[in-house]
């Protein structure tokens, strides 16, 4: 309350206590502290080059900020909510430590370009870490897929038995989703990797600074092109939240499958005890809580995306304080997604497929009816006629409670005279799966190739 505000020159009254705590952000933006200090060192370099700072002042600032970084890392930096945010806390502390040179640091900048810069760097660094975690997840998927190249399971459409597939192929479908997620993060990084510094409050600065110096020091790809846009743009936050949302949608879909598969109705997979929890009342229960939580947490991340979109939609140019609300949403979205990716990694590694159960269900519901129709087409029957004949065969088998391969050849020939003995080979699950051996198909041979190509892409 009684802390002197760095912006307090035009004020005579003190800030209302409620307003002070209402406007403070340091409780959540302190996590930008180390990066904000590094940005300030880079800005000091710009000021040295423009002869706004002399060498001694520059050295004092850099040394002071190094000490601040050490204090932040050691969790002993004295954050003060009365100093509002991370930026003013660090500047005030620096001035307390080194005196006058600290009071020169804010020349040619504003908190508006300061926060835009530090926030970008923070998100870019975390984007890198998330990409690495996703690649590790992909490796876990590859290992499971490799172990299940010829594990036959039912493939579903409408959650109805459709056609037999291999479990390896199913896992590689998940792999593809992650590959798109990683590529989206890369695209986002390219657009986000732009330095706003030098835009100052909104209109740029009257000091003769070289914006390239800060850009190079903070390893940005290029400098931004419009000062108004630079301080007010939060597309990079929204885009990231949308990428995170899509990652969570993917993980949530996988979890939905794992939850179904582990249920007694399917029993397709088991998970080791370490990854499950029990019920406080029902002693027999072994629940897939980790998967359920990942599915549940996806809602949280999707909600943050909505908050961020709504936060921006009414804002006139340039900076508005509304933007302070962007941090908690995206920080939580990032933390949650990173946690869920790690949880998913454990689940994938822990999956123990039950081959017998998968095979048993894969055989139900005439899953090779399409193979039967394809066989007729290869024997000069137009596809629509073949489809109809096989539909008749399915109805006949159903009326007797038997499978297609239990029908006698004579019965099949009555439906369509083109049938001969060789039809029975293509009615087996194994034959059906093996025949789909083109690139992208479910045959063990094709999945093996897909895995080899995926490994190659990961190594590049
Ligand atoms: N804490 C603020 C934020 O997160 C920093 C910028 C404040 N700028 C201002 N002119 N009030 O957006």
XYZ file of C-alpha atoms and ligand atoms in Angstrom:
472
model
C 0.000 0.000 0.000
C 2.713 2.471 0.922
C 5.203 1.232 -1.648
C 6.116 4.079 -3.982
C 4.847 3.272 -7.481
C 7.291 3.594 -10.369
C 4.480 5.419 -12.208
C 3.498 7.548 -9.190
C 4.725 11.002 -10.367
C 1.332 12.414 -11.349
C -0.490 10.932 -8.340
C -1.029 12.622 -5.030
C -3.333 10.055 -3.456
C -2.311 6.484 -2.655
C -3.816 3.492 -4.437
C -6.926 1.997 -2.882
C -6.028 -1.280 -1.233
C -8.631 -3.219 -3.163
C -7.576 -1.654 -6.474
C -3.989 -2.492 -5.702
C -4.737 -6.162 -5.223
C -7.306 -6.198 -8.052
C -4.793 -4.885 -10.588
C -1.782 -6.872 -9.363
C -0.556 -9.707 -11.556
C 2.745 -10.578 -9.926
C 1.214 -13.613 -8.216
C 0.969 -15.258 -11.635
C 3.289 -13.342 -13.966
C 6.306 -13.822 -11.657
C 6.945 -16.913 -13.718
C 8.108 -14.581 -16.505
C 10.719 -13.197 -14.086
C 13.861 -14.827 -15.365
C 12.996 -14.119 -18.983
C 11.966 -10.548 -18.169
C 15.384 -10.020 -16.554
C 17.130 -11.467 -19.613
C 15.035 -9.182 -21.828
C 16.103 -6.230 -19.691
C 19.741 -7.178 -20.191
C 19.153 -7.254 -23.938
C 17.384 -3.883 -23.762
C 20.329 -2.452 -21.815
C 22.557 -3.514 -24.701
C 20.348 -1.495 -27.056
C 20.647 1.504 -24.728
C 24.435 1.136 -24.527
C 24.670 1.100 -28.305
C 22.468 4.232 -28.502
C 24.747 5.874 -25.907
C 21.857 6.281 -23.498
C 23.844 4.190 -21.017
C 27.610 4.349 -20.571
C 29.671 1.201 -20.141
C 29.766 1.406 -16.336
C 25.987 1.840 -16.112
C 25.452 -1.020 -18.533
C 27.758 -3.301 -16.538
C 25.995 -2.428 -13.290
C 22.618 -3.243 -14.839
C 23.773 -6.565 -16.289
C 25.436 -7.623 -13.039
C 22.429 -6.575 -10.967
C 20.061 -8.482 -13.248
C 22.294 -11.559 -13.073
C 21.949 -11.446 -9.298
C 18.185 -11.064 -9.671
C 18.080 -14.127 -11.936
C 20.006 -16.112 -9.317
C 17.579 -14.942 -6.615
C 14.556 -15.853 -8.710
C 15.996 -19.300 -9.416
C 16.706 -19.816 -5.732
C 13.158 -18.726 -4.946
C 14.283 -15.862 -2.723
C 13.306 -12.864 -4.834
C 11.141 -10.549 -2.699
C 8.050 -10.254 -4.921
C 5.874 -7.343 -3.784
C 2.228 -7.213 -4.977
C 2.209 -3.458 -4.344
C 4.606 -3.227 -7.279
C 1.882 -4.698 -9.437
C 3.621 -6.941 -11.898
C 6.815 -8.822 -12.648
C 8.266 -5.956 -14.679
C 7.980 -3.276 -12.021
C 9.134 -5.675 -9.314
C 12.343 -6.421 -11.166
C 13.023 -2.809 -12.127
C 12.401 -1.588 -8.572
C 14.612 -4.293 -7.096
C 17.388 -3.506 -9.568
C 17.274 0.163 -8.648
C 17.334 -0.750 -4.975
C 20.442 -2.834 -5.647
C 22.447 -0.594 -8.028
C 20.933 2.870 -7.646
C 20.777 5.488 -10.470
C 21.607 3.275 -13.494
C 18.534 1.206 -12.613
C 16.407 4.317 -13.085
C 17.639 4.656 -16.675
C 16.677 1.141 -17.772
C 13.099 1.992 -18.704
C 14.233 4.521 -21.351
C 12.832 3.765 -24.825
C 10.522 1.024 -23.669
C 7.159 0.465 -22.021
C 5.703 -2.422 -20.081
C 3.578 -2.954 -23.156
C 6.422 -4.007 -25.443
C 8.192 -5.523 -22.436
C 5.378 -7.940 -21.616
C 4.758 -8.723 -25.281
C 8.444 -9.684 -25.620
C 8.888 -11.676 -22.419
C 5.598 -13.483 -22.929
C 6.592 -14.541 -26.450
C 9.959 -15.846 -25.281
C 8.344 -17.744 -22.411
C 5.769 -19.405 -24.647
C 8.362 -20.189 -27.330
C 10.585 -21.915 -24.761
C 7.663 -23.912 -23.390
C 6.561 -24.711 -26.923
C 9.989 -26.276 -27.434
C 9.678 -28.372 -24.290
C 6.201 -29.528 -25.284
C 7.449 -30.544 -28.712
C 10.152 -32.661 -27.123
C 7.567 -34.325 -24.873
C 5.334 -35.041 -27.865
C 8.208 -36.654 -29.722
C 8.878 -38.887 -26.707
C 5.190 -39.813 -26.757
C 5.489 -40.655 -30.450
C 8.393 -42.962 -29.659
C 6.266 -44.783 -27.091
C 3.536 -45.191 -29.703
C 6.041 -46.558 -32.209
C 7.302 -49.141 -29.718
C 3.767 -50.371 -28.936
C 2.821 -50.363 -32.619
C 5.910 -52.370 -33.445
C 5.014 -54.959 -30.814
C 1.496 -55.206 -32.246
C 2.062 -55.203 -35.969
C -0.056 -58.349 -36.405
C -2.364 -58.125 -33.385
C -5.808 -58.316 -34.941
C -8.610 -56.244 -33.439
C -11.999 -55.059 -34.638
C -11.945 -51.718 -36.395
C -15.060 -49.676 -35.660
C -17.263 -47.194 -37.418
C -20.212 -45.860 -35.415
C -18.669 -47.949 -32.609
C -19.981 -50.998 -34.469
C -17.697 -53.770 -35.617
C -16.719 -52.707 -39.126
C -13.623 -54.468 -40.454
C -10.686 -56.220 -38.851
C -7.580 -54.090 -38.416
C -4.266 -54.454 -36.638
C -3.656 -52.862 -33.259
C -0.367 -51.538 -34.621
C -2.299 -49.697 -37.324
C -4.633 -48.196 -34.722
C -1.671 -46.941 -32.683
C -0.110 -45.472 -35.791
C -3.323 -43.491 -36.348
C -2.674 -41.902 -32.946
C 0.914 -41.291 -34.018
C -0.313 -39.309 -37.045
C -2.393 -37.032 -34.812
C 0.684 -36.178 -32.752
C 2.752 -35.591 -35.852
C 0.245 -32.934 -36.950
C 0.323 -31.424 -33.441
C 4.105 -31.101 -33.602
C 3.949 -29.574 -37.041
C 1.324 -27.072 -35.868
C 3.621 -26.071 -32.991
C 6.448 -25.497 -35.459
C 4.274 -23.256 -37.661
C 3.149 -21.343 -34.599
C 6.740 -20.885 -33.431
C 7.687 -19.369 -36.765
C 4.920 -16.749 -36.541
C 5.492 -16.076 -32.841
C 9.240 -15.689 -33.096
C 9.041 -11.934 -33.780
C 10.459 -9.201 -31.547
C 8.027 -6.454 -30.450
C 10.699 -4.531 -28.504
C 11.072 -0.921 -29.634
C 7.315 -0.503 -30.072
C 7.276 1.058 -26.589
C 3.766 1.951 -25.360
C 2.187 1.912 -28.833
C 3.766 4.475 -31.153
C 7.428 3.486 -31.054
C 10.207 5.493 -29.431
C 11.838 8.833 -30.166
C 15.258 7.456 -29.145
C 17.615 6.358 -31.915
C 17.681 2.682 -30.971
C 18.658 -0.236 -33.166
C 15.867 -2.799 -32.705
C 18.044 -5.530 -34.191
C 20.233 -5.574 -31.075
C 17.422 -6.779 -28.809
C 16.150 -9.135 -31.491
C 19.598 -10.743 -31.866
C 20.263 -10.908 -28.123
C 16.939 -12.672 -27.472
C 17.348 -14.813 -30.604
C 14.143 -13.667 -32.269
C 13.826 -14.431 -35.973
C 12.881 -10.879 -36.999
C 11.563 -7.595 -35.653
C 7.856 -6.787 -35.774
C 6.587 -4.452 -38.480
C 3.964 -2.328 -36.735
C 4.233 -0.879 -33.245
C 0.458 -0.762 -32.619
C 0.023 -4.385 -33.590
C 3.134 -5.472 -31.677
C 1.877 -4.334 -28.289
C -1.736 -5.407 -28.712
C -1.486 -8.644 -30.662
C -2.246 -11.781 -28.686
C -2.825 -14.052 -31.683
C 0.213 -16.015 -30.564
C -1.506 -16.815 -27.266
C -4.805 -17.780 -28.872
C -3.100 -19.855 -31.540
C -1.109 -21.713 -28.910
C -4.240 -22.339 -26.851
C -5.923 -23.693 -29.942
C -3.005 -26.032 -30.676
C -3.074 -27.170 -27.046
C -6.829 -27.692 -27.312
C -6.393 -29.903 -30.332
C -3.670 -31.894 -28.557
C -6.068 -32.367 -25.643
C -8.889 -33.372 -27.990
C -6.584 -36.041 -29.406
C -5.541 -37.303 -25.976
C -9.137 -37.237 -24.795
C -10.237 -39.378 -27.740
C -7.486 -41.911 -27.030
C -8.492 -41.975 -23.387
C -12.091 -42.597 -24.319
C -10.886 -45.638 -26.263
C -8.636 -46.861 -23.465
C -11.523 -46.518 -20.994
C -13.783 -48.560 -23.274
C -11.091 -51.128 -23.994
C -10.300 -51.703 -20.345
C -13.977 -52.128 -19.376
C -15.169 -55.697 -18.750
C -17.414 -55.388 -21.813
C -14.343 -55.210 -24.079
C -11.363 -56.401 -22.049
C -9.109 -55.478 -24.967
C -6.324 -54.117 -22.781
C -5.140 -54.154 -19.247
C -3.054 -51.581 -17.421
C -0.496 -52.290 -14.719
C -1.681 -51.689 -11.148
C 0.658 -48.697 -10.826
C -1.426 -46.787 -13.367
C -4.852 -47.546 -11.918
C -6.708 -46.708 -8.750
C -9.280 -48.555 -6.707
C -12.683 -47.735 -5.324
C -13.151 -46.771 -1.681
C -16.323 -48.854 -1.498
C -16.139 -51.580 -4.172
C -13.174 -53.830 -3.408
C -13.187 -55.464 -6.849
C -12.639 -52.241 -8.812
C -9.551 -51.293 -10.812
C -10.304 -47.978 -12.460
C -8.566 -46.189 -15.353
C -8.607 -42.868 -13.487
C -5.551 -41.481 -15.259
C -7.292 -41.790 -18.624
C -10.496 -40.344 -17.206
C -8.625 -37.366 -15.778
C -6.893 -36.637 -19.064
C -10.307 -36.728 -20.759
C -11.674 -34.447 -18.038
C -8.785 -32.012 -18.155
C -9.284 -31.532 -21.888
C -12.412 -29.538 -21.016
C -10.317 -27.169 -18.972
C -7.909 -26.434 -21.812
C -10.747 -25.970 -24.322
C -12.344 -23.543 -21.873
C -9.146 -21.486 -21.736
C -9.209 -21.164 -25.521
C -12.728 -19.736 -25.308
C -11.661 -17.298 -22.563
C -8.797 -16.023 -24.674
C -10.913 -15.540 -27.775
C -13.525 -13.651 -25.768
C -10.836 -11.615 -24.053
C -9.689 -10.233 -27.399
C -12.883 -9.791 -29.348
C -13.866 -6.359 -28.085
C -10.479 -4.702 -27.808
C -9.697 -1.531 -29.751
C -6.068 -0.877 -30.670
C -3.610 -0.732 -29.027
C -2.738 -2.205 -25.602
C -5.527 -2.627 -23.028
C -5.180 -3.944 -19.540
C -7.611 -6.742 -20.434
C -4.560 -8.473 -21.820
C -3.216 -9.131 -18.369
C -5.954 -11.792 -18.197
C -4.291 -13.797 -20.970
C -1.598 -15.266 -18.730
C -3.405 -17.464 -16.248
C -5.440 -19.024 -19.035
C -2.534 -19.950 -21.259
C -0.215 -20.880 -18.382
C -2.791 -23.331 -17.067
C -3.465 -24.636 -20.574
C 0.268 -25.249 -21.022
C 0.782 -26.852 -17.607
C -2.270 -29.064 -18.006
C -1.338 -30.201 -21.496
C 2.260 -30.951 -20.481
C 0.996 -33.020 -17.539
C -1.457 -34.911 -19.720
C 1.172 -35.673 -22.365
C 3.354 -37.142 -19.616
C 0.405 -39.145 -18.243
C -0.402 -40.434 -21.713
C 3.172 -41.560 -22.185
C 2.828 -43.774 -19.103
C -0.493 -45.156 -20.314
C 0.841 -46.013 -23.764
C 3.909 -47.710 -22.321
C 1.713 -49.594 -19.858
C -0.933 -50.863 -22.304
C -1.101 -54.649 -22.208
C -3.198 -55.820 -25.155
C -5.335 -58.919 -24.720
C -4.904 -60.547 -28.130
C -7.490 -63.313 -27.610
C -10.243 -60.882 -26.640
C -9.499 -58.565 -29.540
C -9.551 -61.465 -31.968
C -12.743 -62.861 -30.475
C -14.673 -59.628 -30.949
C -13.056 -58.958 -34.332
C -14.695 -62.139 -35.630
C -18.204 -61.068 -34.661
C -20.684 -59.189 -36.839
C -19.548 -60.387 -40.294
C -16.505 -58.094 -40.453
C -15.312 -59.644 -43.732
C -18.525 -58.934 -45.680
C -16.688 -56.181 -47.582
C -13.954 -58.676 -48.510
C -16.670 -60.956 -49.829
C -18.085 -58.161 -51.995
C -14.580 -57.254 -53.219
C -14.057 -60.925 -54.141
C -17.193 -60.833 -56.321
C -16.010 -57.610 -57.982
C -12.721 -59.326 -58.832
C -14.862 -62.011 -60.467
C -16.586 -59.525 -62.773
C -19.628 -58.703 -60.672
C -20.458 -54.945 -60.575
C -19.873 -53.553 -57.048
C -23.524 -52.625 -56.385
C -24.663 -56.156 -57.314
C -21.858 -57.638 -55.187
C -22.906 -55.438 -52.247
C -26.480 -56.659 -52.555
C -25.497 -60.336 -52.806
C -23.314 -60.088 -49.723
C -26.119 -58.286 -47.900
C -28.309 -61.301 -48.691
C -25.590 -63.642 -47.419
C -25.322 -61.626 -44.172
C -29.114 -61.793 -43.705
C -29.064 -65.540 -44.262
C -26.218 -66.090 -41.791
C -27.923 -63.823 -39.238
C -31.204 -65.703 -39.565
C -29.358 -68.813 -38.466
C -27.058 -67.209 -35.942
C -23.916 -68.258 -37.839
C -20.992 -66.448 -39.505
C -20.479 -65.907 -43.250
C -17.809 -68.593 -43.479
C -20.278 -71.125 -42.007
C -22.555 -70.812 -45.072
C -22.263 -73.708 -47.565
C -20.934 -73.014 -51.041
C -24.213 -74.172 -52.572
C -26.096 -71.646 -50.443
C -23.747 -68.880 -51.518
C -24.061 -69.898 -55.162
C -27.790 -69.685 -54.895
C -27.356 -66.050 -53.905
C -24.780 -65.382 -56.607
C -23.518 -68.081 -59.028
C -20.127 -66.371 -59.311
C -19.045 -67.751 -55.899
C -16.549 -70.628 -55.861
C -14.499 -72.455 -53.227
C -11.773 -69.770 -53.065
C -14.210 -67.332 -51.443
C -13.532 -68.945 -48.057
C -9.880 -67.802 -48.027
C -10.860 -64.150 -48.079
C -13.409 -64.571 -45.301
C -10.716 -65.110 -42.663
C -9.677 -62.172 -40.485
C -6.059 -62.752 -41.281
C -6.688 -62.786 -45.036
C -8.782 -59.639 -44.811
C -6.109 -57.739 -42.898
C -3.212 -58.971 -45.032
C -4.921 -57.968 -48.264
C -4.845 -54.278 -47.313
C -1.149 -53.884 -47.860
C -1.011 -50.612 -49.810
C 0.697 -47.597 -48.175
C -1.589 -46.441 -45.356
C -3.298 -49.850 -45.123
C -3.748 -52.058 -42.067
C -1.721 -55.100 -43.229
C 1.232 -55.975 -40.976
C 3.505 -55.399 -43.964
C 2.092 -51.878 -44.525
C 2.213 -51.009 -40.810
C 5.829 -52.136 -40.678
C 6.602 -49.743 -43.510
C 4.653 -46.930 -41.864
C 6.675 -47.439 -38.679
C 9.972 -47.439 -40.559
C 9.047 -44.217 -42.366
C 7.866 -42.604 -39.132
C 11.172 -43.468 -37.459
C 13.010 -41.894 -40.349
C 10.976 -38.685 -40.106
C 11.583 -38.506 -36.353
C 15.320 -38.844 -36.867
C 15.472 -35.953 -39.341
N 1.025 -6.661 -16.326
C 0.687 -6.089 -17.583
C 0.172 -7.200 -18.533
O 0.282 -8.318 -18.216
C 1.893 -5.437 -18.179
C 1.601 -4.290 -19.065
C 0.951 -3.174 -18.302
N 0.917 -1.979 -19.062
C 0.189 -0.933 -18.700
N 0.274 0.095 -19.423
N -0.581 -0.953 -17.661
O -0.342 -6.939 -19.566
